Amino acid sequence: MIHLITGIHGFAGSHLADLLVKKGEQVCGLAHSLDNDQNIAHLGNKIKVYQADICDRLQVEQVLDSVRPTAIYHLAGMSYVPATVDSAMFDSHFRGTLNLLESAKELKLKAKTLWVGSSEEYGLIKQGNGLVDECHPLSPLSLYGVSKSSAEMLANSYHERGDLEVIRVRPFNHIGPRQKSRFVVSSFARQIVEIEAGKEPILKVGNLNSERDFTDVRDTVRAYLSVMNVGQSGDVFNVCSGKTKKISSLLGNLIEQAQVEIKVESEEEHFRPNIPVSLAGDFTKLQAATGWRPEISLEASLGDTLTYWREKLS
Ligand code: GDD
Protein backbone atom coordinates (compact mmCIF):
# COMPACT_ATOMS: atom_id res chain seq x y z
CA MET A 1 0.00 0.00 0.00
CA ILE A 2 1.15 3.54 -0.71
CA HIS A 3 -0.51 6.04 1.63
CA LEU A 4 -0.81 9.73 0.76
CA ILE A 5 -1.73 12.19 3.52
CA THR A 6 -2.73 15.70 2.50
CA GLY A 7 -1.96 18.14 5.31
CA ILE A 8 0.81 15.88 6.63
CA HIS A 9 2.50 18.77 8.47
CA GLY A 10 -0.60 19.44 10.52
CA PHE A 11 -1.78 18.20 13.89
CA ALA A 12 -3.77 15.10 12.87
CA GLY A 13 -1.77 14.57 9.66
CA SER A 14 1.50 14.18 11.55
CA HIS A 15 0.02 11.72 14.06
CA LEU A 16 -1.46 9.70 11.20
CA ALA A 17 1.98 9.61 9.57
CA ASP A 18 3.49 8.38 12.87
CA LEU A 19 0.95 5.57 13.08
CA LEU A 20 1.42 4.42 9.48
CA VAL A 21 5.22 4.51 9.73
CA LYS A 22 5.04 2.49 12.96
CA LYS A 23 3.04 -0.11 11.05
CA GLY A 24 5.79 -0.28 8.43
CA GLU A 25 3.68 1.30 5.69
CA GLN A 26 4.94 3.45 2.82
CA VAL A 27 3.90 7.03 3.55
CA CYS A 28 3.93 10.13 1.37
CA GLY A 29 2.57 13.54 2.20
CA LEU A 30 1.31 16.62 0.44
CA ALA A 31 2.09 19.91 2.14
CA HIS A 32 1.54 23.51 1.18
CA SER A 33 5.17 24.30 1.87
CA LEU A 34 8.17 22.16 2.72
CA ASP A 35 9.00 24.47 5.64
CA ASN A 36 7.02 24.20 8.88
CA ASP A 37 7.84 20.53 9.07
CA GLN A 38 8.50 20.44 12.84
CA ASN A 39 5.63 17.98 13.46
CA ILE A 40 7.14 15.35 11.18
CA ALA A 41 10.87 16.20 11.29
CA HIS A 42 11.49 13.20 13.58
CA LEU A 43 10.31 10.87 10.78
CA GLY A 44 13.23 11.97 8.57
CA ASN A 45 13.47 9.99 5.35
CA LYS A 46 10.92 7.41 6.48
CA ILE A 47 8.36 9.52 4.61
CA LYS A 48 8.44 11.58 1.45
CA VAL A 49 6.73 14.96 1.34
CA TYR A 50 5.67 16.74 -1.85
CA GLN A 51 4.92 20.43 -2.04
CA ALA A 52 1.59 21.46 -3.58
CA ASP A 53 -1.14 24.00 -3.03
CA ILE A 54 -4.35 22.00 -2.61
CA CYS A 55 -6.15 24.84 -4.43
CA ASP A 56 -3.98 24.37 -7.51
CA ARG A 57 -5.36 21.56 -9.66
CA LEU A 58 -2.21 21.06 -11.73
CA GLN A 59 0.08 20.86 -8.70
CA VAL A 60 -2.24 18.37 -6.98
CA GLU A 61 -2.49 16.23 -10.09
CA GLN A 62 1.30 16.18 -10.48
CA VAL A 63 1.77 14.94 -6.91
CA LEU A 64 -0.88 12.25 -7.32
CA ASP A 65 0.70 11.11 -10.57
CA SER A 66 4.17 10.92 -8.98
CA VAL A 67 2.96 9.03 -5.89
CA ARG A 68 0.17 6.89 -7.44
CA PRO A 69 -1.22 6.22 -3.93
CA THR A 70 -3.50 3.32 -3.07
CA ALA A 71 -4.89 5.09 0.00
CA ILE A 72 -5.51 8.84 0.29
CA TYR A 73 -6.30 10.66 3.55
CA HIS A 74 -7.59 14.15 2.86
CA LEU A 75 -6.74 16.22 5.92
CA ALA A 76 -5.53 19.43 4.30
CA GLY A 77 -7.64 22.42 5.21
CA MET A 78 -8.18 25.24 7.67
CA SER A 79 -9.03 23.88 11.09
CA TYR A 80 -9.79 26.95 13.19
CA VAL A 81 -13.56 27.39 13.35
CA PRO A 82 -13.91 31.14 14.06
CA ALA A 83 -11.25 32.12 11.51
CA THR A 84 -12.02 35.29 9.62
CA VAL A 85 -14.15 34.27 6.75
CA ASP A 86 -12.87 34.92 3.33
CA SER A 87 -12.88 32.75 0.27
CA ALA A 88 -9.68 30.98 1.43
CA MET A 89 -11.60 28.62 3.72
CA PHE A 90 -14.13 27.67 1.02
CA ASP A 91 -11.32 27.37 -1.51
CA SER A 92 -9.26 25.07 0.63
CA HIS A 93 -12.18 22.84 1.67
CA PHE A 94 -14.33 22.77 -1.46
CA ARG A 95 -11.88 23.43 -4.27
CA GLY A 96 -9.26 21.34 -2.46
CA THR A 97 -11.63 18.36 -2.37
CA LEU A 98 -12.57 18.91 -6.01
CA ASN A 99 -8.93 19.13 -7.13
CA LEU A 100 -7.94 16.01 -5.24
CA LEU A 101 -10.84 13.78 -6.28
CA GLU A 102 -11.07 15.01 -9.85
CA SER A 103 -7.32 14.40 -10.26
CA ALA A 104 -7.61 10.91 -8.76
CA LYS A 105 -10.43 10.16 -11.18
CA GLU A 106 -8.61 11.55 -14.22
CA LEU A 107 -5.48 9.58 -13.34
CA LYS A 108 -7.60 6.44 -12.89
CA LEU A 109 -6.05 5.80 -9.49
CA LYS A 110 -7.19 2.66 -7.72
CA ALA A 111 -7.15 4.50 -4.41
CA LYS A 112 -9.60 4.50 -1.54
CA THR A 113 -10.02 8.03 -0.17
CA LEU A 114 -10.79 9.06 3.40
CA TRP A 115 -12.50 12.43 3.37
CA VAL A 116 -12.21 14.15 6.76
CA GLY A 117 -15.01 16.50 7.80
CA SER A 118 -16.06 17.81 11.20
CA SER A 119 -18.76 17.65 13.85
CA GLU A 120 -19.24 21.35 13.03
CA GLU A 121 -21.26 20.10 10.05
CA TYR A 122 -24.11 19.16 12.39
CA GLY A 123 -24.62 22.68 13.71
CA LEU A 124 -27.09 23.44 16.43
CA ILE A 125 -28.27 20.37 18.33
CA LYS A 126 -31.44 20.91 20.30
CA GLN A 127 -30.85 20.34 24.02
CA GLY A 128 -32.07 16.93 25.14
CA ASN A 129 -31.45 15.26 21.79
CA GLY A 130 -28.67 13.18 23.33
CA LEU A 131 -25.71 12.07 21.30
CA VAL A 132 -25.58 13.00 17.63
CA ASP A 133 -25.40 10.08 15.25
CA GLU A 134 -24.58 10.08 11.56
CA CYS A 135 -28.29 10.30 10.58
CA HIS A 136 -28.68 13.70 12.22
CA PRO A 137 -29.30 16.35 9.54
CA LEU A 138 -26.35 18.53 8.62
CA SER A 139 -27.36 22.06 9.47
CA PRO A 140 -24.13 23.93 10.15
CA LEU A 141 -24.07 27.27 11.92
CA SER A 142 -20.45 28.25 11.40
CA LEU A 143 -19.17 29.08 7.96
CA TYR A 144 -16.44 26.57 8.72
CA GLY A 145 -19.18 23.94 9.11
CA VAL A 146 -20.84 25.08 5.88
CA SER A 147 -17.57 24.81 3.98
CA LYS A 148 -17.00 21.31 5.35
CA SER A 149 -20.52 20.03 4.71
CA SER A 150 -20.61 21.34 1.15
CA ALA A 151 -17.24 19.66 0.52
CA GLU A 152 -18.59 16.46 2.07
CA MET A 153 -21.47 16.40 -0.44
CA LEU A 154 -18.97 16.91 -3.22
CA ALA A 155 -16.75 14.08 -1.92
CA ASN A 156 -19.66 11.67 -1.62
CA SER A 157 -20.81 12.44 -5.15
CA TYR A 158 -17.65 10.69 -6.43
CA HIS A 159 -18.88 7.57 -4.65
CA GLU A 160 -22.47 8.03 -5.87
CA ARG A 161 -21.37 8.27 -9.49
CA GLY A 162 -19.14 5.23 -9.07
CA ASP A 163 -16.04 7.24 -9.95
CA LEU A 164 -14.01 6.61 -6.78
CA GLU A 165 -14.14 4.82 -3.45
CA VAL A 166 -14.74 7.51 -0.82
CA ILE A 167 -15.35 7.05 2.90
CA ARG A 168 -16.23 10.05 5.05
CA VAL A 169 -15.53 10.74 8.73
CA ARG A 170 -16.86 13.48 11.00
CA PRO A 171 -14.37 13.86 13.84
CA PHE A 172 -15.43 15.73 16.97
CA ASN A 173 -12.87 17.74 18.94
CA HIS A 174 -9.50 16.04 19.07
CA ILE A 175 -6.70 17.16 21.32
CA GLY A 176 -3.13 16.29 22.25
CA PRO A 177 0.51 17.16 21.58
CA ARG A 178 1.27 19.35 18.51
CA GLN A 179 -2.11 21.09 18.38
CA LYS A 180 -1.81 24.83 17.75
CA SER A 181 -2.33 27.06 20.77
CA ARG A 182 -5.41 28.81 19.41
CA PHE A 183 -7.49 25.69 20.21
CA VAL A 184 -8.88 25.50 23.70
CA VAL A 185 -6.80 22.77 25.37
CA SER A 186 -3.55 23.84 23.77
CA SER A 187 -4.31 27.47 24.59
CA PHE A 188 -4.80 26.68 28.28
CA ALA A 189 -1.82 24.29 28.41
CA ARG A 190 0.51 26.75 26.72
CA GLN A 191 -0.54 29.60 29.00
CA ILE A 192 0.05 27.38 32.07
CA VAL A 193 3.54 26.52 30.86
CA GLU A 194 4.30 30.18 30.16
CA ILE A 195 3.13 31.05 33.68
CA GLU A 196 5.33 28.27 35.10
CA ALA A 197 8.19 29.94 33.26
CA GLY A 198 7.54 33.25 35.04
CA LYS A 199 4.84 35.04 33.06
CA GLU A 200 2.09 36.96 34.93
CA PRO A 201 -0.13 34.22 36.51
CA ILE A 202 -3.31 35.10 34.62
CA LEU A 203 -4.85 32.53 32.29
CA LYS A 204 -7.24 34.03 29.72
CA VAL A 205 -10.29 31.99 28.73
CA GLY A 206 -13.48 32.15 26.67
CA ASN A 207 -16.80 30.48 27.40
CA LEU A 208 -16.18 27.86 30.08
CA ASN A 209 -19.80 26.68 30.02
CA SER A 210 -19.73 25.20 26.55
CA GLU A 211 -19.48 21.42 26.36
CA ARG A 212 -17.68 19.42 23.70
CA ASP A 213 -16.75 15.80 22.97
CA PHE A 214 -12.98 15.33 23.21
CA THR A 215 -10.86 12.46 21.89
CA ASP A 216 -7.09 12.16 21.91
CA VAL A 217 -5.72 12.78 18.42
CA ARG A 218 -3.82 9.45 18.52
CA ASP A 219 -7.14 7.65 19.00
CA THR A 220 -8.71 9.76 16.27
CA VAL A 221 -6.12 8.80 13.65
CA ARG A 222 -6.34 5.15 14.74
CA ALA A 223 -10.04 5.37 13.90
CA TYR A 224 -9.15 6.75 10.44
CA LEU A 225 -7.00 3.68 9.74
CA SER A 226 -9.65 1.26 10.99
CA VAL A 227 -12.24 2.87 8.76
CA MET A 228 -9.95 2.64 5.75
CA ASN A 229 -9.34 -1.04 6.50
CA VAL A 230 -12.93 -2.17 6.77
CA GLY A 231 -15.20 0.68 5.64
CA GLN A 232 -17.13 0.57 2.38
CA SER A 233 -17.26 3.38 -0.14
CA GLY A 234 -20.19 5.67 0.72
CA ASP A 235 -19.92 5.04 4.47
CA VAL A 236 -19.81 7.92 6.93
CA PHE A 237 -18.63 7.64 10.55
CA ASN A 238 -18.52 9.90 13.60
CA VAL A 239 -15.18 9.77 15.42
CA CYS A 240 -15.71 10.79 19.03
CA SER A 241 -15.80 9.69 22.66
CA GLY A 242 -19.57 9.77 23.21
CA LYS A 243 -19.14 12.00 26.28
CA THR A 244 -19.56 15.71 26.86
CA LYS A 245 -16.99 17.61 28.84
CA LYS A 246 -17.46 21.12 30.10
CA ILE A 247 -14.59 23.41 29.16
CA SER A 248 -14.43 24.46 32.84
CA SER A 249 -13.66 20.88 33.89
CA LEU A 250 -10.83 20.61 31.33
CA LEU A 251 -9.44 23.84 32.70
CA GLY A 252 -9.74 22.55 36.27
CA ASN A 253 -7.86 19.38 35.38
CA LEU A 254 -5.06 21.29 33.66
CA ILE A 255 -4.72 23.71 36.56
CA GLU A 256 -4.47 20.77 38.99
CA GLN A 257 -1.47 19.57 36.97
CA ALA A 258 0.17 23.01 37.01
CA GLN A 259 3.24 23.66 39.13
CA VAL A 260 2.17 27.23 40.08
CA GLU A 261 -0.84 29.20 41.36
CA ILE A 262 -3.01 30.50 38.52
CA LYS A 263 -5.76 33.09 38.29
CA VAL A 264 -8.38 32.70 35.54
CA GLU A 265 -9.83 35.67 33.68
CA SER A 266 -12.42 35.57 30.93
CA GLU A 267 -11.80 37.56 27.83
CA GLU A 268 -14.52 38.87 25.57
CA GLU A 269 -12.55 38.15 22.39
CA HIS A 270 -12.57 34.41 23.13
CA PHE A 271 -16.39 34.26 23.35
CA ARG A 272 -18.11 33.09 20.20
CA PRO A 273 -21.63 34.06 19.22
CA ASN A 274 -24.02 31.51 17.68
CA ILE A 275 -22.27 28.31 18.57
CA PRO A 276 -23.82 25.15 19.93
CA VAL A 277 -23.56 25.09 23.74
CA SER A 278 -23.25 21.34 23.88
CA LEU A 279 -22.11 18.88 21.24
CA ALA A 280 -21.33 15.19 21.66
CA GLY A 281 -21.36 12.32 19.22
CA ASP A 282 -22.44 8.70 19.04
CA PHE A 283 -19.69 6.35 17.81
CA THR A 284 -21.81 3.16 17.86
CA LYS A 285 -21.57 2.80 14.08
CA LEU A 286 -17.78 3.13 14.06
CA GLN A 287 -17.42 0.65 16.90
CA ALA A 288 -19.75 -1.88 15.28
CA ALA A 289 -17.86 -1.69 11.97
CA THR A 290 -14.29 -1.66 13.27
CA GLY A 291 -14.22 -2.49 16.99
CA TRP A 292 -12.62 0.94 17.62
CA ARG A 293 -13.10 2.72 20.89
CA PRO A 294 -11.10 5.51 22.50
CA GLU A 295 -8.20 4.20 24.59
CA ILE A 296 -6.36 7.29 25.85
CA SER A 297 -8.02 8.93 28.86
CA LEU A 298 -8.78 12.62 28.89
CA GLU A 299 -6.45 13.07 31.87
CA ALA A 300 -3.55 11.42 29.98
CA SER A 301 -4.26 13.50 26.92
CA LEU A 302 -4.27 16.75 28.92
CA GLY A 303 -1.06 15.69 30.71
CA ASP A 304 0.65 14.88 27.40
CA THR A 305 -0.40 18.26 26.01
CA LEU A 306 1.17 20.01 29.00
CA THR A 307 4.34 17.95 28.57
CA TYR A 308 4.44 18.88 24.88
CA TRP A 309 4.30 22.61 25.69
CA ARG A 310 6.86 22.25 28.51
CA GLU A 311 9.29 20.64 26.04
CA LYS A 312 8.51 23.01 23.19
CA LEU A 313 8.87 26.19 25.23
CA SER A 314 11.86 25.09 27.32
N1 GDD B 1 -10.08 28.30 21.23
C1 GDD B 1 -10.64 28.59 22.42
N2 GDD B 1 -9.98 29.43 23.30
N3 GDD B 1 -11.83 28.03 22.73
C2 GDD B 1 -12.37 28.30 23.94
C3 GDD B 1 -11.72 29.13 24.88
C4 GDD B 1 -10.48 29.73 24.54
O1 GDD B 1 -9.87 30.49 25.30
N4 GDD B 1 -12.50 29.18 26.00
C5 GDD B 1 -13.56 28.42 25.76
N5 GDD B 1 -13.50 27.89 24.50
C6 GDD B 1 -14.51 26.99 23.90
C7 GDD B 1 -14.99 27.39 22.52
O2 GDD B 1 -15.99 28.39 22.62
C8 GDD B 1 -15.54 26.07 22.00
O3 GDD B 1 -16.85 25.86 22.49
C9 GDD B 1 -14.62 25.03 22.65
O4 GDD B 1 -13.90 25.72 23.68
C10 GDD B 1 -13.65 24.36 21.71
O5 GDD B 1 -12.97 25.35 20.96
P1 GDD B 1 -11.73 24.97 20.02
O6 GDD B 1 -10.72 24.21 20.77
O7 GDD B 1 -11.28 26.25 19.37
O8 GDD B 1 -12.33 23.94 18.97
P2 GDD B 1 -13.63 24.00 18.01
O9 GDD B 1 -14.73 23.23 18.69
O10 GDD B 1 -13.95 25.37 17.59
O11 GDD B 1 -13.14 23.22 16.71
C11 GDD B 1 -12.34 22.04 16.79
O12 GDD B 1 -13.14 20.90 16.71
C12 GDD B 1 -13.83 20.71 15.46
C13 GDD B 1 -14.58 19.39 15.54
O13 GDD B 1 -15.65 19.53 16.37
C14 GDD B 1 -11.34 22.10 15.66
O14 GDD B 1 -10.40 21.06 15.83
C15 GDD B 1 -12.01 21.96 14.31
O15 GDD B 1 -11.03 21.90 13.27
C16 GDD B 1 -12.82 20.67 14.32
O16 GDD B 1 -13.50 20.52 13.08
Coordinates of C-alpha atoms and ligand atoms in Angstrom, one line a residue:
M1 CA 0.0 0.0 0.0
I2 CA 1.1 3.5 -0.7
H3 CA -0.5 6.0 1.6
L4 CA -0.8 9.7 0.8
I5 CA -1.7 12.2 3.5
T6 CA -2.7 15.7 2.5
G7 CA -2.0 18.1 5.3
I8 CA 0.8 15.9 6.6
H9 CA 2.5 18.8 8.5
G10 CA -0.6 19.4 10.5
F11 CA -1.8 18.2 13.9
A12 CA -3.8 15.1 12.9
G13 CA -1.8 14.6 9.7
S14 CA 1.5 14.2 11.5
H15 CA 0.0 11.7 14.1
L16 CA -1.5 9.7 11.2
A17 CA 2.0 9.6 9.6
D18 CA 3.5 8.4 12.9
L19 CA 0.9 5.6 13.1
L20 CA 1.4 4.4 9.5
V21 CA 5.2 4.5 9.7
K22 CA 5.0 2.5 13.0
K23 CA 3.0 -0.1 11.1
G24 CA 5.8 -0.3 8.4
E25 CA 3.7 1.3 5.7
Q26 CA 4.9 3.4 2.8
V27 CA 3.9 7.0 3.6
C28 CA 3.9 10.1 1.4
G29 CA 2.6 13.5 2.2
L30 CA 1.3 16.6 0.4
A31 CA 2.1 19.9 2.1
H32 CA 1.5 23.5 1.2
S33 CA 5.2 24.3 1.9
L34 CA 8.2 22.2 2.7
D35 CA 9.0 24.5 5.6
N36 CA 7.0 24.2 8.9
D37 CA 7.8 20.5 9.1
Q38 CA 8.5 20.4 12.8
N39 CA 5.6 18.0 13.5
I40 CA 7.1 15.4 11.2
A41 CA 10.9 16.2 11.3
H42 CA 11.5 13.2 13.6
L43 CA 10.3 10.9 10.8
G44 CA 13.2 12.0 8.6
N45 CA 13.5 10.0 5.3
K46 CA 10.9 7.4 6.5
I47 CA 8.4 9.5 4.6
K48 CA 8.4 11.6 1.4
V49 CA 6.7 15.0 1.3
Y50 CA 5.7 16.7 -1.8
Q51 CA 4.9 20.4 -2.0
A52 CA 1.6 21.5 -3.6
D53 CA -1.1 24.0 -3.0
I54 CA -4.3 22.0 -2.6
C55 CA -6.2 24.8 -4.4
D56 CA -4.0 24.4 -7.5
R57 CA -5.4 21.6 -9.7
L58 CA -2.2 21.1 -11.7
Q59 CA 0.1 20.9 -8.7
V60 CA -2.2 18.4 -7.0
E61 CA -2.5 16.2 -10.1
Q62 CA 1.3 16.2 -10.5
V63 CA 1.8 14.9 -6.9
L64 CA -0.9 12.2 -7.3
D65 CA 0.7 11.1 -10.6
S66 CA 4.2 10.9 -9.0
V67 CA 3.0 9.0 -5.9
R68 CA 0.2 6.9 -7.4
P69 CA -1.2 6.2 -3.9
T70 CA -3.5 3.3 -3.1
A71 CA -4.9 5.1 0.0
I72 CA -5.5 8.8 0.3
Y73 CA -6.3 10.7 3.5
H74 CA -7.6 14.1 2.9
L75 CA -6.7 16.2 5.9
A76 CA -5.5 19.4 4.3
G77 CA -7.6 22.4 5.2
M78 CA -8.2 25.2 7.7
S79 CA -9.0 23.9 11.1
Y80 CA -9.8 26.9 13.2
V81 CA -13.6 27.4 13.4
P82 CA -13.9 31.1 14.1
A83 CA -11.3 32.1 11.5
T84 CA -12.0 35.3 9.6
V85 CA -14.1 34.3 6.8
D86 CA -12.9 34.9 3.3
S87 CA -12.9 32.8 0.3
A88 CA -9.7 31.0 1.4
M89 CA -11.6 28.6 3.7
F90 CA -14.1 27.7 1.0
D91 CA -11.3 27.4 -1.5
S92 CA -9.3 25.1 0.6
H93 CA -12.2 22.8 1.7
F94 CA -14.3 22.8 -1.5
R95 CA -11.9 23.4 -4.3
G96 CA -9.3 21.3 -2.5
T97 CA -11.6 18.4 -2.4
L98 CA -12.6 18.9 -6.0
N99 CA -8.9 19.1 -7.1
L100 CA -7.9 16.0 -5.2
L101 CA -10.8 13.8 -6.3
E102 CA -11.1 15.0 -9.9
S103 CA -7.3 14.4 -10.3
A104 CA -7.6 10.9 -8.8
K105 CA -10.4 10.2 -11.2
E106 CA -8.6 11.5 -14.2
L107 CA -5.5 9.6 -13.3
K108 CA -7.6 6.4 -12.9
L109 CA -6.0 5.8 -9.5
K110 CA -7.2 2.7 -7.7
A111 CA -7.2 4.5 -4.4
K112 CA -9.6 4.5 -1.5
T113 CA -10.0 8.0 -0.2
L114 CA -10.8 9.1 3.4
W115 CA -12.5 12.4 3.4
V116 CA -12.2 14.1 6.8
G117 CA -15.0 16.5 7.8
S118 CA -16.1 17.8 11.2
S119 CA -18.8 17.6 13.8
E120 CA -19.2 21.4 13.0
E121 CA -21.3 20.1 10.0
Y122 CA -24.1 19.2 12.4
G123 CA -24.6 22.7 13.7
L124 CA -27.1 23.4 16.4
I125 CA -28.3 20.4 18.3
K126 CA -31.4 20.9 20.3
Q127 CA -30.8 20.3 24.0
G128 CA -32.1 16.9 25.1
N129 CA -31.5 15.3 21.8
G130 CA -28.7 13.2 23.3
L131 CA -25.7 12.1 21.3
V132 CA -25.6 13.0 17.6
D133 CA -25.4 10.1 15.2
E134 CA -24.6 10.1 11.6
C135 CA -28.3 10.3 10.6
H136 CA -28.7 13.7 12.2
P137 CA -29.3 16.3 9.5
L138 CA -26.4 18.5 8.6
S139 CA -27.4 22.1 9.5
P140 CA -24.1 23.9 10.2
L141 CA -24.1 27.3 11.9
S142 CA -20.4 28.3 11.4
L143 CA -19.2 29.1 8.0
Y144 CA -16.4 26.6 8.7
G145 CA -19.2 23.9 9.1
V146 CA -20.8 25.1 5.9
S147 CA -17.6 24.8 4.0
K148 CA -17.0 21.3 5.4
S149 CA -20.5 20.0 4.7
S150 CA -20.6 21.3 1.1
A151 CA -17.2 19.7 0.5
E152 CA -18.6 16.5 2.1
M153 CA -21.5 16.4 -0.4
L154 CA -19.0 16.9 -3.2
A155 CA -16.8 14.1 -1.9
N156 CA -19.7 11.7 -1.6
S157 CA -20.8 12.4 -5.1
Y158 CA -17.7 10.7 -6.4
H159 CA -18.9 7.6 -4.7
E160 CA -22.5 8.0 -5.9
R161 CA -21.4 8.3 -9.5
G162 CA -19.1 5.2 -9.1
D163 CA -16.0 7.2 -9.9
L164 CA -14.0 6.6 -6.8
E165 CA -14.1 4.8 -3.4
V166 CA -14.7 7.5 -0.8
I167 CA -15.4 7.0 2.9
R168 CA -16.2 10.0 5.1
V169 CA -15.5 10.7 8.7
R170 CA -16.9 13.5 11.0
P171 CA -14.4 13.9 13.8
F172 CA -15.4 15.7 17.0
N173 CA -12.9 17.7 18.9
H174 CA -9.5 16.0 19.1
I175 CA -6.7 17.2 21.3
G176 CA -3.1 16.3 22.2
P177 CA 0.5 17.2 21.6
R178 CA 1.3 19.3 18.5
Q179 CA -2.1 21.1 18.4
K180 CA -1.8 24.8 17.7
S181 CA -2.3 27.1 20.8
R182 CA -5.4 28.8 19.4
F183 CA -7.5 25.7 20.2
V184 CA -8.9 25.5 23.7
V185 CA -6.8 22.8 25.4
S186 CA -3.5 23.8 23.8
S187 CA -4.3 27.5 24.6
F188 CA -4.8 26.7 28.3
A189 CA -1.8 24.3 28.4
R190 CA 0.5 26.8 26.7
Q191 CA -0.5 29.6 29.0
I192 CA 0.0 27.4 32.1
V193 CA 3.5 26.5 30.9
E194 CA 4.3 30.2 30.2
I195 CA 3.1 31.1 33.7
E196 CA 5.3 28.3 35.1
A197 CA 8.2 29.9 33.3
G198 CA 7.5 33.2 35.0
K199 CA 4.8 35.0 33.1
E200 CA 2.1 37.0 34.9
P201 CA -0.1 34.2 36.5
I202 CA -3.3 35.1 34.6
L203 CA -4.9 32.5 32.3
K204 CA -7.2 34.0 29.7
V205 CA -10.3 32.0 28.7
G206 CA -13.5 32.1 26.7
N207 CA -16.8 30.5 27.4
L208 CA -16.2 27.9 30.1
N209 CA -19.8 26.7 30.0
S210 CA -19.7 25.2 26.6
E211 CA -19.5 21.4 26.4
R212 CA -17.7 19.4 23.7
D213 CA -16.8 15.8 23.0
F214 CA -13.0 15.3 23.2
T215 CA -10.9 12.5 21.9
D216 CA -7.1 12.2 21.9
V217 CA -5.7 12.8 18.4
R218 CA -3.8 9.4 18.5
D219 CA -7.1 7.7 19.0
T220 CA -8.7 9.8 16.3
V221 CA -6.1 8.8 13.7
R222 CA -6.3 5.1 14.7
A223 CA -10.0 5.4 13.9
Y224 CA -9.1 6.7 10.4
L225 CA -7.0 3.7 9.7
S226 CA -9.7 1.3 11.0
V227 CA -12.2 2.9 8.8
M228 CA -9.9 2.6 5.8
N229 CA -9.3 -1.0 6.5
V230 CA -12.9 -2.2 6.8
G231 CA -15.2 0.7 5.6
Q232 CA -17.1 0.6 2.4
S233 CA -17.3 3.4 -0.1
G234 CA -20.2 5.7 0.7
D235 CA -19.9 5.0 4.5
V236 CA -19.8 7.9 6.9
F237 CA -18.6 7.6 10.5
N238 CA -18.5 9.9 13.6
V239 CA -15.2 9.8 15.4
C240 CA -15.7 10.8 19.0
S241 CA -15.8 9.7 22.7
G242 CA -19.6 9.8 23.2
K243 CA -19.1 12.0 26.3
T244 CA -19.6 15.7 26.9
K245 CA -17.0 17.6 28.8
K246 CA -17.5 21.1 30.1
I247 CA -14.6 23.4 29.2
S248 CA -14.4 24.5 32.8
S249 CA -13.7 20.9 33.9
L250 CA -10.8 20.6 31.3
L251 CA -9.4 23.8 32.7
G252 CA -9.7 22.5 36.3
N253 CA -7.9 19.4 35.4
L254 CA -5.1 21.3 33.7
I255 CA -4.7 23.7 36.6
E256 CA -4.5 20.8 39.0
Q257 CA -1.5 19.6 37.0
A258 CA 0.2 23.0 37.0
Q259 CA 3.2 23.7 39.1
V260 CA 2.2 27.2 40.1
E261 CA -0.8 29.2 41.4
I262 CA -3.0 30.5 38.5
K263 CA -5.8 33.1 38.3
V264 CA -8.4 32.7 35.5
E265 CA -9.8 35.7 33.7
S266 CA -12.4 35.6 30.9
E267 CA -11.8 37.6 27.8
E268 CA -14.5 38.9 25.6
E269 CA -12.6 38.2 22.4
H270 CA -12.6 34.4 23.1
F271 CA -16.4 34.3 23.4
R272 CA -18.1 33.1 20.2
P273 CA -21.6 34.1 19.2
N274 CA -24.0 31.5 17.7
I275 CA -22.3 28.3 18.6
P276 CA -23.8 25.1 19.9
V277 CA -23.6 25.1 23.7
S278 CA -23.3 21.3 23.9
L279 CA -22.1 18.9 21.2
A280 CA -21.3 15.2 21.7
G281 CA -21.4 12.3 19.2
D282 CA -22.4 8.7 19.0
F283 CA -19.7 6.4 17.8
T284 CA -21.8 3.2 17.9
K285 CA -21.6 2.8 14.1
L286 CA -17.8 3.1 14.1
Q287 CA -17.4 0.7 16.9
A288 CA -19.7 -1.9 15.3
A289 CA -17.9 -1.7 12.0
T290 CA -14.3 -1.7 13.3
G291 CA -14.2 -2.5 17.0
W292 CA -12.6 0.9 17.6
R293 CA -13.1 2.7 20.9
P294 CA -11.1 5.5 22.5
E295 CA -8.2 4.2 24.6
I296 CA -6.4 7.3 25.8
S297 CA -8.0 8.9 28.9
L298 CA -8.8 12.6 28.9
E299 CA -6.4 13.1 31.9
A300 CA -3.6 11.4 30.0
S301 CA -4.3 13.5 26.9
L302 CA -4.3 16.7 28.9
G303 CA -1.1 15.7 30.7
D304 CA 0.7 14.9 27.4
T305 CA -0.4 18.3 26.0
L306 CA 1.2 20.0 29.0
T307 CA 4.3 17.9 28.6
Y308 CA 4.4 18.9 24.9
W309 CA 4.3 22.6 25.7
R310 CA 6.9 22.2 28.5
E311 CA 9.3 20.6 26.0
K312 CA 8.5 23.0 23.2
L313 CA 8.9 26.2 25.2
S314 CA 11.9 25.1 27.3
Ligands
GDD1 N1 -10.1 28.3 21.2 C1 -10.6 28.6 22.4 N2 -10.0 29.4 23.3 N3 -11.8 28.0 22.7 C2 -12.4 28.3 23.9 C3 -11.7 29.1 24.9 C4 -10.5 29.7 24.5 O1 -9.9 30.5 25.3 N4 -12.5 29.2 26.0 C5 -13.6 28.4 25.8 N5 -13.5 27.9 24.5 C6 -14.5 27.0 23.9 C7 -15.0 27.4 22.5 O2 -16.0 28.4 22.6 C8 -15.5 26.1 22.0 O3 -16.9 25.9 22.5 C9 -14.6 25.0 22.6 O4 -13.9 25.7 23.7 C10 -13.7 24.4 21.7 O5 -13.0 25.3 21.0 P1 -11.7 25.0 20.0 O6 -10.7 24.2 20.8 O7 -11.3 26.2 19.4 O8 -12.3 23.9 19.0 P2 -13.6 24.0 18.0 O9 -14.7 23.2 18.7 O10 -14.0 25.4 17.6 O11 -13.1 23.2 16.7 C11 -12.3 22.0 16.8 O12 -13.1 20.9 16.7 C12 -13.8 20.7 15.5 C13 -14.6 19.4 15.5 O13 -15.6 19.5 16.4 C14 -11.3 22.1 15.7 O14 -10.4 21.1 15.8 C15 -12.0 22.0 14.3 O15 -11.0 21.9 13.3 C16 -12.8 20.7 14.3 O16 -13.5 20.5 13.1

